[in-house]
Amino acid sequence: MKKTILIFLLSTMVLAVSAQAKRKDQVKRKYQKAEQVNENLPLVQVHGRVLNVNREPLAGASITVPGTRLGVNANADGEYFLTGLPTGKVSIQASFVGYQTKVIDYYLQEGLNDVYFTLDQDDITLEPVMVTSQKREQQALDVPVTMSVIGSSLLEDADIRELAQLSDFVPGLNIRVQTPHRPSFVVRGMTSDEVSPNAQPRVSVYYNNVPTSRGSMALAELYDMERVEVLKGPQGTLFGRGSQIGVIHFLSKRPDQNSGGYLTAGMGDYGMKEIQGAVNIPIAENKLFARAAGIYSYRDGYVENTFGGTLNGKNTIGGRFSLRYLPFYNTKVDLVVNYQKDDEPGVAFMSKKFPNAQGVTDIFKYQASLEQGKNLKNNRDVLGSSLEIKHFRNEHNYLSSITSYYTNSANSRWDGDGTAAPAIDMAETADVKQFTQELRYNFSKGSRTNGSVGASYWREKVDQTYWFSPNEQHMAYLFLQPDYLIAPDGKAYPMPALPAIPDLGPLGGMPLPTSHEEENLSGAVNQSYEAFLDATQRMTPRLSFTVGLRGTYERFNVSNESVFTGGSPSVLGMLIGNSPNLFFKPVDRTEIKDNFLSFTWRGNLKYDFTEKANLFLGYAKGRRPNVLQFNSLGKSEVMNAEIVHSFDAGLKMALARRIWADLGAFYQLYRNFQTTAWIADPQTGEFNYLIQDAGKATSYGAEANLRAALLKNLELFGNYAYIHARFDSIDSRGNQQQYAGNSFRLTPEHSFTVGLNARIPLTQSLLFFAVPSYAWKSHIWFEDANTAGLEQDAYGMLNLHTGFELKKPSLTIALSATNLLDEKYLISAGNTGSMFGVPTFVPGAPRMLCAKLTWKF
């Protein structure tokens, strides 16, 4: 497969060059003629809009002048601006996926000319989708990178409301949500756990053009959304330092001049209750618009805890207020304020080795025995605001400022051993404050070079505390006799004192405490200053070249402190030299600081076969910043920055306005690969969960998307991804690597989704709809170490969203079913218990049904 990918990359490059050569002389003559004329003629400008038959703007539509290098994309209002044309008869073309291409022959005069387009859409056609992934409005077709877009229609039709559901609709993406404040975003096999407050994610998460990359800030409820854009491969020049291997960009609906909204109420299995809605209000005509949206979503946990309460449940309330102000004809101001509060029960970390209180070891009986009962929890408060100001010189040249401030407070408590024994009782609290400021100038030079240049500042203050409170009369079993932690009847029996055996020396026979508390307090102030440039140049009428460069100066300041906070000093800690603590050796507050200067870049070629089919080739350098961290003994270390060299090639095409297909292949080389692992301290033998340098790694694969409007009321959609991601056999020095040949964690080698979207009119006012989808993933490992047993076999899930729509009044009644076949699968395996030889497992959700009623007004 590796050779096949390389052959594909080379052959597509040869294809682009040979096709271009055939037109070289003809195109060159056209350029020379046009440019000679332009030198001798006064300024000619063309302004216009691209609309559909309903008079709605087609943002991102492509406007070109056939036979020349001139081309732009319509802005958010469907407007465009062209320069560099001669007077006289000129053909101007507008195209957009899902619409008929239109060419207008116009006699241009000196000065400003108005040319407006109205594009027709067939009865059977694809839904058009605009994207802003290159920081300007475009079609996905025009972006020379591998990407997927989930528009508002698909979000609504498939009832996509949670992060994990997105994985099924984007090839190469896997999202694992174990707790709301720490989801794992996996793109092409790459993810990250921010175990150090300084560690930065490999996948950037953006919300309305604002970075919210630390997982704790991800707003998990997908209500009132416009679209979700997922870009794969390094995106540093466009989205900054945290986007080493991809970007997930969530864009909510913004206020407009139309009055209206919706209200949804639902109920279902496990006490599920949901209320969500939005209202759009024009306050001052053509000046001020507001939109408010909110959600309340509750569900009991699907795992019963025999010690009280449930686990893996949901209790979320969220709200969003958006305001758009147009103080002048050339100025736009957008304010967005988001809030989300999660007050959820704990995670069902369950043991497969030891039985619960009922003597059952099968975790898919969905019954756990975790002794802290209702004290187990996952709480989070996220408040974010952003202010975006755009000042336009014309439709494509404007200055924008984006200012944001986000805060997050999260705390969770979990049972690390997954049993009724009070052995590993842990908690984490985190407080994050983030400020960002970006200034960007978007430009269109001669309608041939389009891009942006700017600078940004980012500051993040993180405070993180781990609390550990073992009952050592049970914890001692994990040191001495792990198999006896839980008796066959499911009960935990204490060990009052250490055994009086010679191996324990003077500690033999010493009584063990039942109460002990200790904390590790860490913090970081992370800052970056960045400057960037990204632009696309039309080199010929069909060939364009995109180049991007970003320079980043980072400043990190990380602190660490470990303290004994209550109860009795640890006796077990004496065995490993951490007394009076057990897990974290007491150390005074210490700091480490460091600064780094780095550069990332990209280069892409795109060749247009037609206005709706193209080939692209690309290279990009990605970087995950250096990690500053402390181990449990308080010792500091600085990890090297992780570097990836990524090569991409692909085809994008829209056929007969009914079929959208994109195919992509990638090849990626990593060095200083940062992986998280339980690392043994050479002095004490104690394990620490830290980031380590795993050396070199290589990944390659292919991805495909397909959407086809088969009939007027029937659409087929599907995707497929192949990812071969492995650690290399030797490192850069020729030494054998610890993980040689291992697969990246959380990465299925094969995955696919297939589904239908049927919307069948029963009468003039009543419509039936059904959106079934089936998603399948091959075997995955939960750790880079590929530990036997900590894995998930291949599995597939069938989901269904179906119901009826009534036109007047606009009502929809729907039934949603997730995991309709009741497939048994794991969310995670290993976790804290792995450090002590008692790994825990989190079962995925069983079949769930719910009904919803929606009123649109």
mmCIF file of C-alpha atoms in Angstrom, residues 412-535:
data_model
loop_
_atom_site.group_PDB
_atom_site.id
_atom_site.type_symbol
_atom_site.label_atom_id
_atom_site.label_comp_id
_atom_site.label_asym_id
_atom_site.label_seq_id
_atom_site.Cartn_x
_atom_site.Cartn_y
_atom_site.Cartn_z
ATOM 1 C CA SER A 412 -13.735 15.456 38.227
ATOM 2 C CA ARG A 413 -13.416 12.525 40.611
ATOM 3 C CA TRP A 414 -12.959 8.932 39.563
ATOM 4 C CA ASP A 415 -12.316 5.419 40.842
ATOM 5 C CA GLY A 416 -8.934 4.364 39.470
ATOM 6 C CA ASP A 417 -9.142 0.666 40.335
ATOM 7 C CA GLY A 418 -12.666 0.079 39.009
ATOM 8 C CA THR A 419 -13.757 -2.030 41.995
ATOM 9 C CA ALA A 420 -15.530 -1.836 45.352
ATOM 10 C CA ALA A 421 -12.143 -1.467 47.081
ATOM 11 C CA PRO A 422 -11.245 2.113 48.148
ATOM 12 C CA ALA A 423 -7.742 1.670 46.740
ATOM 13 C CA ILE A 424 -7.322 4.375 44.064
ATOM 14 C CA ASP A 425 -9.515 7.393 44.778
ATOM 15 C CA MET A 426 -8.455 10.338 42.595
ATOM 16 C CA ALA A 427 -9.668 13.767 41.542
ATOM 17 C CA GLU A 428 -8.549 16.562 39.247
ATOM 18 C CA THR A 429 -9.396 20.245 39.182
ATOM 19 C CA ALA A 430 -8.397 22.578 36.378
ATOM 20 C CA ASP A 431 -8.794 26.283 35.862
ATOM 21 C CA VAL A 432 -7.941 27.767 32.472
ATOM 22 C CA LYS A 433 -8.022 31.357 31.272
ATOM 23 C CA GLN A 434 -7.232 32.212 27.654
ATOM 24 C CA PHE A 435 -6.879 35.523 25.824
ATOM 25 C CA THR A 436 -6.269 35.887 22.096
ATOM 26 C CA GLN A 437 -5.879 38.814 19.737
ATOM 27 C CA GLU A 438 -5.499 38.521 15.984
ATOM 28 C CA LEU A 439 -5.091 41.201 13.340
ATOM 29 C CA ARG A 440 -5.426 40.007 9.766
ATOM 30 C CA TYR A 441 -5.502 41.789 6.424
ATOM 31 C CA ASN A 442 -7.233 39.932 3.593
ATOM 32 C CA PHE A 443 -6.158 41.028 0.158
ATOM 33 C CA SER A 444 -6.849 40.471 -3.516
ATOM 34 C CA LYS A 445 -4.102 41.839 -5.721
ATOM 35 C CA GLY A 446 -5.090 42.273 -9.311
ATOM 36 C CA SER A 447 -7.777 39.590 -8.832
ATOM 37 C CA ARG A 448 -4.976 37.057 -9.297
ATOM 38 C CA THR A 449 -3.385 36.794 -5.880
ATOM 39 C CA ASN A 450 -5.741 36.238 -2.957
ATOM 40 C CA GLY A 451 -4.700 35.683 0.628
ATOM 41 C CA SER A 452 -4.100 37.181 4.034
ATOM 42 C CA VAL A 453 -1.283 38.479 6.219
ATOM 43 C CA GLY A 454 -1.282 39.269 9.895
ATOM 44 C CA ALA A 455 -0.136 38.707 13.445
ATOM 45 C CA SER A 456 -1.604 37.259 16.627
ATOM 46 C CA TYR A 457 -1.019 36.978 20.361
ATOM 47 C CA TRP A 458 -2.150 34.074 22.554
ATOM 48 C CA ARG A 459 -1.926 33.731 26.325
ATOM 49 C CA GLU A 460 -3.082 30.811 28.409
ATOM 50 C CA LYS A 461 -2.940 30.487 32.195
ATOM 51 C CA VAL A 462 -3.498 26.948 33.480
ATOM 52 C CA ASP A 463 -3.804 25.753 37.071
ATOM 53 C CA GLN A 464 -4.140 22.011 37.576
ATOM 54 C CA THR A 465 -4.409 19.962 40.770
ATOM 55 C CA TYR A 466 -4.377 16.181 41.171
ATOM 56 C CA TRP A 467 -5.713 14.828 44.461
ATOM 57 C CA PHE A 468 -4.977 11.275 45.588
ATOM 58 C CA SER A 469 -6.604 9.629 48.619
ATOM 59 C CA PRO A 470 -5.960 5.870 48.978
ATOM 60 C CA ASN A 471 -7.120 3.620 51.783
ATOM 61 C CA GLU A 472 -3.811 1.834 52.258
ATOM 62 C CA GLN A 473 -5.428 -1.203 53.853
ATOM 63 C CA HIS A 474 -6.747 -1.923 50.353
ATOM 64 C CA MET A 475 -4.035 -0.202 48.318
ATOM 65 C CA ALA A 476 -1.490 -2.581 49.846
ATOM 66 C CA TYR A 477 -2.905 -5.472 47.811
ATOM 67 C CA LEU A 478 -1.823 -3.707 44.604
ATOM 68 C CA PHE A 479 1.764 -3.612 45.929
ATOM 69 C CA LEU A 480 1.897 -7.114 47.411
ATOM 70 C CA GLN A 481 -0.988 -9.359 46.280
ATOM 71 C CA PRO A 482 -2.931 -7.766 43.381
ATOM 72 C CA ASP A 483 -5.043 -10.882 42.774
ATOM 73 C CA TYR A 484 -6.609 -10.533 46.237
ATOM 74 C CA LEU A 485 -7.843 -6.940 45.912
ATOM 75 C CA ILE A 486 -11.423 -8.243 45.540
ATOM 76 C CA ALA A 487 -12.735 -11.551 46.833
ATOM 77 C CA PRO A 488 -14.750 -13.864 44.552
ATOM 78 C CA ASP A 489 -17.950 -12.636 46.210
ATOM 79 C CA GLY A 490 -17.222 -9.103 44.964
ATOM 80 C CA LYS A 491 -16.370 -7.685 48.368
ATOM 81 C CA ALA A 492 -13.211 -5.901 49.485
ATOM 82 C CA TYR A 493 -11.499 -7.100 52.663
ATOM 83 C CA PRO A 494 -8.893 -4.824 54.303
ATOM 84 C CA MET A 495 -5.273 -5.714 55.093
ATOM 85 C CA PRO A 496 -4.830 -4.090 58.540
ATOM 86 C CA ALA A 497 -1.035 -4.240 58.504
ATOM 87 C CA LEU A 498 1.866 -5.085 56.263
ATOM 88 C CA PRO A 499 2.874 -8.749 56.435
ATOM 89 C CA ALA A 500 5.682 -9.461 58.873
ATOM 90 C CA ILE A 501 8.046 -10.877 56.267
ATOM 91 C CA PRO A 502 11.831 -10.370 55.924
ATOM 92 C CA ASP A 503 11.478 -8.753 52.478
ATOM 93 C CA LEU A 504 9.806 -5.728 54.078
ATOM 94 C CA GLY A 505 12.477 -5.287 56.720
ATOM 95 C CA PRO A 506 11.516 -2.976 59.604
ATOM 96 C CA LEU A 507 8.239 -2.111 57.840
ATOM 97 C CA GLY A 508 6.961 -5.674 58.258
ATOM 98 C CA GLY A 509 3.928 -5.757 60.532
ATOM 99 C CA MET A 510 3.463 -1.975 60.478
ATOM 100 C CA PRO A 511 -0.231 -0.916 60.656
ATOM 101 C CA LEU A 512 -1.656 0.595 57.467
ATOM 102 C CA PRO A 513 -3.656 3.847 57.555
ATOM 103 C CA THR A 514 -7.195 4.082 56.222
ATOM 104 C CA SER A 515 -7.064 7.804 55.498
ATOM 105 C CA HIS A 516 -4.419 9.648 53.526
ATOM 106 C CA GLU A 517 -4.559 12.672 51.208
ATOM 107 C CA GLU A 518 -1.965 14.296 48.988
ATOM 108 C CA GLU A 519 -1.959 16.778 46.120
ATOM 109 C CA ASN A 520 0.156 17.703 43.143
ATOM 110 C CA LEU A 521 -0.297 21.337 42.109
ATOM 111 C CA SER A 522 0.994 22.425 38.724
ATOM 112 C CA GLY A 523 0.509 25.525 36.647
ATOM 113 C CA ALA A 524 1.656 27.197 33.493
ATOM 114 C CA VAL A 525 1.621 30.520 31.725
ATOM 115 C CA ASN A 526 1.885 29.797 28.005
ATOM 116 C CA GLN A 527 2.281 32.610 25.494
ATOM 117 C CA SER A 528 2.922 32.932 21.793
ATOM 118 C CA TYR A 529 3.512 35.749 19.322
ATOM 119 C CA GLU A 530 2.892 34.844 15.696
ATOM 120 C CA ALA A 531 3.192 36.413 12.261
ATOM 121 C CA PHE A 532 1.785 34.746 9.161
ATOM 122 C CA LEU A 533 1.238 35.001 5.442
ATOM 123 C CA ASP A 534 -0.875 32.741 3.255
ATOM 124 C CA ALA A 535 -1.732 33.438 -0.380
#
